[in-house]
Amino acid sequence: MSNTVVIYYSGYGHTRRAAEYVAEGAKAELIEIDANGDITDAAWEKLDAADAIIFGSPTYMGSVAWQFKKFADATSKVWFTRGWQDKVFGGFTNSASLNGDKQVTLIFMQTLASQHGGIWVSLGLAPANTFEATRNDVNNLGGSLGALVQSPSDRGAEDTAAGDLETARLYGARVTEIAARLNS
């Protein structure tokens, strides 16, 4: 087993719900970035000790939320010491639209992981792209870089599509499994 941490920001609770599913699959601890874009010193220590880190942010205006970006910028202190070199990384995002430029958010996260010398884990699930596919199918949004989640803007987090949440859970498990293989 490897030590995985899920670090995320959630503005309205939808991304938090996705983070809970990712963490369940990964058997990971959750760290929430606060409304000011900050985390505690204890949270930094948990990230430093982790074998795998999974990033999560809503997609706002085609990228991560500013609170996640503030956290990302603060990781430069770790970057200088190469403290996260060779860690396993993954990422997930949520937006109200089916597309909403989520891929751009995941590319931001992948680039952040790469800046740290990390190893990025893809989703590893085929898309549900048949005529019969529904929103309850795994990877019904057709992602590959990480987990994609869509939450209707006029509904609460509890109305997030079951297929998206299961995709998030499976992705968390995949990241932890790959980290365990690499650390054995």
PDB file of C-alpha atoms in Angstrom:
ATOM      1  CA  MET A   1       0.000   0.000   0.000  1.00  0.00           C
ATOM      2  CA  SER A   2       1.197   3.517  -0.660  1.00  0.00           C
ATOM      3  CA  ASN A   3       0.536   6.768   1.135  1.00  0.00           C
ATOM      4  CA  THR A   4      -1.716   8.911  -1.076  1.00  0.00           C
ATOM      5  CA  VAL A   5      -3.008  12.406  -0.351  1.00  0.00           C
ATOM      6  CA  VAL A   6      -5.806  14.181  -2.225  1.00  0.00           C
ATOM      7  CA  ILE A   7      -5.458  17.967  -2.130  1.00  0.00           C
ATOM      8  CA  TYR A   8      -8.269  20.020  -3.579  1.00  0.00           C
ATOM      9  CA  TYR A   9     -10.192  23.257  -3.565  1.00  0.00           C
ATOM     10  CA  SER A  10     -13.981  23.334  -3.775  1.00  0.00           C
ATOM     11  CA  GLY A  11     -15.973  26.517  -4.159  1.00  0.00           C
ATOM     12  CA  TYR A  12     -19.509  25.161  -3.814  1.00  0.00           C
ATOM     13  CA  GLY A  13     -19.101  21.573  -2.595  1.00  0.00           C
ATOM     14  CA  HIS A  14     -19.256  19.806  -5.964  1.00  0.00           C
ATOM     15  CA  THR A  15     -15.495  19.309  -6.210  1.00  0.00           C
ATOM     16  CA  ARG A  16     -15.417  18.257  -2.548  1.00  0.00           C
ATOM     17  CA  ARG A  17     -17.858  15.451  -3.365  1.00  0.00           C
ATOM     18  CA  ALA A  18     -15.634  14.310  -6.233  1.00  0.00           C
ATOM     19  CA  ALA A  19     -12.588  14.514  -3.929  1.00  0.00           C
ATOM     20  CA  GLU A  20     -14.314  12.233  -1.432  1.00  0.00           C
ATOM     21  CA  TYR A  21     -14.803   9.605  -4.138  1.00  0.00           C
ATOM     22  CA  VAL A  22     -11.209   9.938  -5.359  1.00  0.00           C
ATOM     23  CA  ALA A  23      -9.996   9.580  -1.758  1.00  0.00           C
ATOM     24  CA  GLU A  24     -12.238   6.564  -1.168  1.00  0.00           C
ATOM     25  CA  GLY A  25     -10.771   4.778  -4.166  1.00  0.00           C
ATOM     26  CA  ALA A  26      -7.231   5.810  -3.264  1.00  0.00           C
ATOM     27  CA  LYS A  27      -7.646   5.071   0.449  1.00  0.00           C
ATOM     28  CA  ALA A  28      -6.223   8.562   0.807  1.00  0.00           C
ATOM     29  CA  GLU A  29      -6.334  11.419   3.229  1.00  0.00           C
ATOM     30  CA  LEU A  30      -8.097  14.601   2.107  1.00  0.00           C
ATOM     31  CA  ILE A  31      -6.589  18.066   2.406  1.00  0.00           C
ATOM     32  CA  GLU A  32      -8.835  20.980   1.510  1.00  0.00           C
ATOM     33  CA  ILE A  33      -7.332  24.245   0.322  1.00  0.00           C
ATOM     34  CA  ASP A  34      -9.184  27.006   2.169  1.00  0.00           C
ATOM     35  CA  ALA A  35     -11.050  29.971   0.691  1.00  0.00           C
ATOM     36  CA  ASN A  36      -7.845  32.041   0.889  1.00  0.00           C
ATOM     37  CA  GLY A  37      -5.829  29.459  -1.048  1.00  0.00           C
ATOM     38  CA  ASP A  38      -3.901  28.281   2.009  1.00  0.00           C
ATOM     39  CA  ILE A  39      -3.169  24.986   3.770  1.00  0.00           C
ATOM     40  CA  THR A  40      -1.677  24.311   7.197  1.00  0.00           C
ATOM     41  CA  ASP A  41       1.939  23.441   7.972  1.00  0.00           C
ATOM     42  CA  ALA A  42       0.721  19.969   8.964  1.00  0.00           C
ATOM     43  CA  ALA A  43      -0.857  19.601   5.508  1.00  0.00           C
ATOM     44  CA  TRP A  44       2.463  20.518   3.844  1.00  0.00           C
ATOM     45  CA  GLU A  45       4.154  17.823   5.937  1.00  0.00           C
ATOM     46  CA  LYS A  46       1.571  15.243   4.809  1.00  0.00           C
ATOM     47  CA  LEU A  47       2.170  16.176   1.172  1.00  0.00           C
ATOM     48  CA  ASP A  48       5.933  15.888   1.638  1.00  0.00           C
ATOM     49  CA  ALA A  49       5.534  12.417   3.204  1.00  0.00           C
ATOM     50  CA  ALA A  50       3.120  11.139   0.531  1.00  0.00           C
ATOM     51  CA  ASP A  51       4.065   8.640  -2.148  1.00  0.00           C
ATOM     52  CA  ALA A  52       1.276   9.978  -4.378  1.00  0.00           C
ATOM     53  CA  ILE A  53      -0.518  13.321  -4.597  1.00  0.00           C
ATOM     54  CA  ILE A  54      -3.812  13.788  -6.408  1.00  0.00           C
ATOM     55  CA  PHE A  55      -4.774  17.363  -7.253  1.00  0.00           C
ATOM     56  CA  GLY A  56      -8.379  18.550  -7.523  1.00  0.00           C
ATOM     57  CA  SER A  57      -9.920  21.850  -8.548  1.00  0.00           C
ATOM     58  CA  PRO A  58     -13.056  23.082 -10.205  1.00  0.00           C
ATOM     59  CA  THR A  59     -12.573  24.436 -13.686  1.00  0.00           C
ATOM     60  CA  TYR A  60     -13.289  28.151 -13.545  1.00  0.00           C
ATOM     61  CA  MET A  61     -12.939  30.207 -16.719  1.00  0.00           C
ATOM     62  CA  GLY A  62     -10.901  27.466 -18.406  1.00  0.00           C
ATOM     63  CA  SER A  63      -8.378  26.725 -15.655  1.00  0.00           C
ATOM     64  CA  VAL A  64      -7.950  25.948 -11.974  1.00  0.00           C
ATOM     65  CA  ALA A  65      -9.586  28.145  -9.334  1.00  0.00           C
ATOM     66  CA  TRP A  66      -7.370  30.987  -8.100  1.00  0.00           C
ATOM     67  CA  GLN A  67      -7.187  29.317  -4.687  1.00  0.00           C
ATOM     68  CA  PHE A  68      -5.640  26.215  -6.253  1.00  0.00           C
ATOM     69  CA  LYS A  69      -3.272  28.418  -8.290  1.00  0.00           C
ATOM     70  CA  LYS A  70      -2.126  30.126  -5.072  1.00  0.00           C
ATOM     71  CA  PHE A  71      -1.387  26.692  -3.595  1.00  0.00           C
ATOM     72  CA  ALA A  72       0.428  25.692  -6.802  1.00  0.00           C
ATOM     73  CA  ASP A  73       2.580  28.826  -6.650  1.00  0.00           C
ATOM     74  CA  ALA A  74       3.390  28.098  -2.997  1.00  0.00           C
ATOM     75  CA  THR A  75       4.792  24.689  -4.017  1.00  0.00           C
ATOM     76  CA  SER A  76       7.784  26.531  -5.478  1.00  0.00           C
ATOM     77  CA  LYS A  77       9.398  26.252  -2.030  1.00  0.00           C
ATOM     78  CA  VAL A  78       9.239  22.457  -2.406  1.00  0.00           C
ATOM     79  CA  TRP A  79      10.385  22.713  -6.031  1.00  0.00           C
ATOM     80  CA  PHE A  80      13.639  24.429  -5.015  1.00  0.00           C
ATOM     81  CA  THR A  81      14.623  21.406  -2.916  1.00  0.00           C
ATOM     82  CA  ARG A  82      13.183  18.841  -5.399  1.00  0.00           C
ATOM     83  CA  GLY A  83      11.137  17.561  -2.462  1.00  0.00           C
ATOM     84  CA  TRP A  84       8.461  15.963  -4.645  1.00  0.00           C
ATOM     85  CA  GLN A  85      10.853  14.485  -7.210  1.00  0.00           C
ATOM     86  CA  ASP A  86       9.604  11.085  -8.478  1.00  0.00           C
ATOM     87  CA  LYS A  87       6.308  11.208  -6.566  1.00  0.00           C
ATOM     88  CA  VAL A  88       3.263   9.857  -8.369  1.00  0.00           C
ATOM     89  CA  PHE A  89       0.644  12.466  -9.316  1.00  0.00           C
ATOM     90  CA  GLY A  90      -2.865  12.588 -10.674  1.00  0.00           C
ATOM     91  CA  GLY A  91      -5.663  15.107 -11.007  1.00  0.00           C
ATOM     92  CA  PHE A  92      -9.391  15.607 -11.339  1.00  0.00           C
ATOM     93  CA  THR A  93     -11.664  18.512 -12.080  1.00  0.00           C
ATOM     94  CA  ASN A  94     -15.309  19.455 -12.026  1.00  0.00           C
ATOM     95  CA  SER A  95     -17.382  22.029 -13.892  1.00  0.00           C
ATOM     96  CA  ALA A  96     -21.024  22.700 -14.646  1.00  0.00           C
ATOM     97  CA  SER A  97     -20.619  22.081 -18.371  1.00  0.00           C
ATOM     98  CA  LEU A  98     -20.066  18.686 -19.958  1.00  0.00           C
ATOM     99  CA  ASN A  99     -16.822  20.005 -21.451  1.00  0.00           C
ATOM    100  CA  GLY A 100     -16.178  23.401 -19.875  1.00  0.00           C
ATOM    101  CA  ASP A 101     -12.514  23.233 -20.930  1.00  0.00           C
ATOM    102  CA  LYS A 102     -11.757  20.725 -18.170  1.00  0.00           C
ATOM    103  CA  GLN A 103      -8.808  19.362 -20.177  1.00  0.00           C
ATOM    104  CA  VAL A 104      -6.999  22.689 -19.752  1.00  0.00           C
ATOM    105  CA  THR A 105      -7.321  22.389 -15.974  1.00  0.00           C
ATOM    106  CA  LEU A 106      -5.872  18.865 -16.033  1.00  0.00           C
ATOM    107  CA  ILE A 107      -3.005  20.023 -18.270  1.00  0.00           C
ATOM    108  CA  PHE A 108      -2.242  22.734 -15.685  1.00  0.00           C
ATOM    109  CA  MET A 109      -2.085  20.058 -12.969  1.00  0.00           C
ATOM    110  CA  GLN A 110       0.013  17.726 -15.118  1.00  0.00           C
ATOM    111  CA  THR A 111       2.447  20.555 -15.834  1.00  0.00           C
ATOM    112  CA  LEU A 112       2.687  21.359 -12.114  1.00  0.00           C
ATOM    113  CA  ALA A 113       3.467  17.701 -11.383  1.00  0.00           C
ATOM    114  CA  SER A 114       6.051  17.640 -14.177  1.00  0.00           C
ATOM    115  CA  GLN A 115       7.715  20.798 -12.847  1.00  0.00           C
ATOM    116  CA  HIS A 116       8.219  18.872  -9.612  1.00  0.00           C
ATOM    117  CA  GLY A 117       9.763  15.921 -11.479  1.00  0.00           C
ATOM    118  CA  GLY A 118       6.698  13.809 -10.796  1.00  0.00           C
ATOM    119  CA  ILE A 119       5.176  10.843 -12.605  1.00  0.00           C
ATOM    120  CA  TRP A 120       1.657  11.539 -13.929  1.00  0.00           C
ATOM    121  CA  VAL A 121      -0.986   8.794 -13.990  1.00  0.00           C
ATOM    122  CA  SER A 122      -3.562   8.843 -16.784  1.00  0.00           C
ATOM    123  CA  LEU A 123      -7.192   7.850 -16.256  1.00  0.00           C
ATOM    124  CA  GLY A 124      -6.687   4.463 -17.913  1.00  0.00           C
ATOM    125  CA  LEU A 125     -10.384   3.937 -18.675  1.00  0.00           C
ATOM    126  CA  ALA A 126     -11.945   3.636 -22.117  1.00  0.00           C
ATOM    127  CA  PRO A 127     -14.637   6.230 -22.847  1.00  0.00           C
ATOM    128  CA  ALA A 128     -18.316   5.310 -22.755  1.00  0.00           C
ATOM    129  CA  ASN A 129     -18.951   6.513 -26.302  1.00  0.00           C
ATOM    130  CA  THR A 130     -21.638   4.217 -27.650  1.00  0.00           C
ATOM    131  CA  PHE A 131     -25.201   5.226 -28.545  1.00  0.00           C
ATOM    132  CA  GLU A 132     -26.473   3.356 -25.493  1.00  0.00           C
ATOM    133  CA  ALA A 133     -24.049   5.046 -23.085  1.00  0.00           C
ATOM    134  CA  THR A 134     -25.545   7.138 -20.280  1.00  0.00           C
ATOM    135  CA  ARG A 135     -24.310   9.551 -17.623  1.00  0.00           C
ATOM    136  CA  ASN A 136     -24.254   6.579 -15.243  1.00  0.00           C
ATOM    137  CA  ASP A 137     -21.491   4.882 -17.249  1.00  0.00           C
ATOM    138  CA  VAL A 138     -17.855   5.108 -16.199  1.00  0.00           C
ATOM    139  CA  ASN A 139     -15.888   7.749 -18.130  1.00  0.00           C
ATOM    140  CA  ASN A 140     -18.977   8.961 -19.939  1.00  0.00           C
ATOM    141  CA  LEU A 141     -17.251  12.341 -20.441  1.00  0.00           C
ATOM    142  CA  GLY A 142     -14.442  10.627 -22.363  1.00  0.00           C
ATOM    143  CA  GLY A 143     -11.412  11.821 -20.400  1.00  0.00           C
ATOM    144  CA  SER A 144      -7.927  10.353 -20.556  1.00  0.00           C
ATOM    145  CA  LEU A 145      -5.584  12.700 -18.687  1.00  0.00           C
ATOM    146  CA  GLY A 146      -7.431  12.459 -15.351  1.00  0.00           C
ATOM    147  CA  ALA A 147     -10.941  12.232 -13.924  1.00  0.00           C
ATOM    148  CA  LEU A 148     -13.613  14.550 -15.331  1.00  0.00           C
ATOM    149  CA  VAL A 149     -16.738  15.372 -13.336  1.00  0.00           C
ATOM    150  CA  GLN A 150     -19.770  17.422 -14.352  1.00  0.00           C
ATOM    151  CA  SER A 151     -22.197  18.896 -11.838  1.00  0.00           C
ATOM    152  CA  PRO A 152     -25.268  20.821 -13.032  1.00  0.00           C
ATOM    153  CA  SER A 153     -25.074  24.446 -11.925  1.00  0.00           C
ATOM    154  CA  ASP A 154     -28.673  24.425 -10.702  1.00  0.00           C
ATOM    155  CA  ARG A 155     -28.287  21.372  -8.439  1.00  0.00           C
ATOM    156  CA  GLY A 156     -26.375  20.480  -5.309  1.00  0.00           C
ATOM    157  CA  ALA A 157     -23.363  18.199  -5.127  1.00  0.00           C
ATOM    158  CA  GLU A 158     -25.613  15.242  -4.285  1.00  0.00           C
ATOM    159  CA  ASP A 159     -26.937  15.344  -7.877  1.00  0.00           C
ATOM    160  CA  THR A 160     -23.552  14.708  -9.490  1.00  0.00           C
ATOM    161  CA  ALA A 161     -23.798  11.928 -12.099  1.00  0.00           C
ATOM    162  CA  ALA A 162     -23.113   8.474 -10.682  1.00  0.00           C
ATOM    163  CA  GLY A 163     -20.848   7.589 -13.618  1.00  0.00           C
ATOM    164  CA  ASP A 164     -18.603  10.588 -12.924  1.00  0.00           C
ATOM    165  CA  LEU A 165     -18.314   9.733  -9.236  1.00  0.00           C
ATOM    166  CA  GLU A 166     -17.492   6.104 -10.011  1.00  0.00           C
ATOM    167  CA  THR A 167     -14.899   7.305 -12.522  1.00  0.00           C
ATOM    168  CA  ALA A 168     -13.373   9.447  -9.754  1.00  0.00           C
ATOM    169  CA  ARG A 169     -13.301   6.485  -7.345  1.00  0.00           C
ATOM    170  CA  LEU A 170     -11.680   4.181  -9.906  1.00  0.00           C
ATOM    171  CA  TYR A 171      -9.111   6.840 -10.771  1.00  0.00           C
ATOM    172  CA  GLY A 172      -8.120   7.278  -7.131  1.00  0.00           C
ATOM    173  CA  ALA A 173      -7.599   3.525  -6.868  1.00  0.00           C
ATOM    174  CA  ARG A 174      -5.473   3.532 -10.049  1.00  0.00           C
ATOM    175  CA  VAL A 175      -3.160   6.285  -8.787  1.00  0.00           C
ATOM    176  CA  THR A 176      -2.587   4.477  -5.483  1.00  0.00           C
ATOM    177  CA  GLU A 177      -2.068   1.127  -7.214  1.00  0.00           C
ATOM    178  CA  ILE A 178       0.557   2.578  -9.555  1.00  0.00           C
ATOM    179  CA  ALA A 179       2.306   4.358  -6.664  1.00  0.00           C
ATOM    180  CA  ALA A 180       2.409   1.066  -4.744  1.00  0.00           C
ATOM    181  CA  ARG A 181       3.918  -0.749  -7.759  1.00  0.00           C
ATOM    182  CA  LEU A 182       6.564   1.921  -8.214  1.00  0.00           C
ATOM    183  CA  ASN A 183       7.433   1.943  -4.508  1.00  0.00           C
ATOM    184  CA  SER A 184       7.741  -1.836  -4.123  1.00  0.00           C
TER     185      SER A 184
END
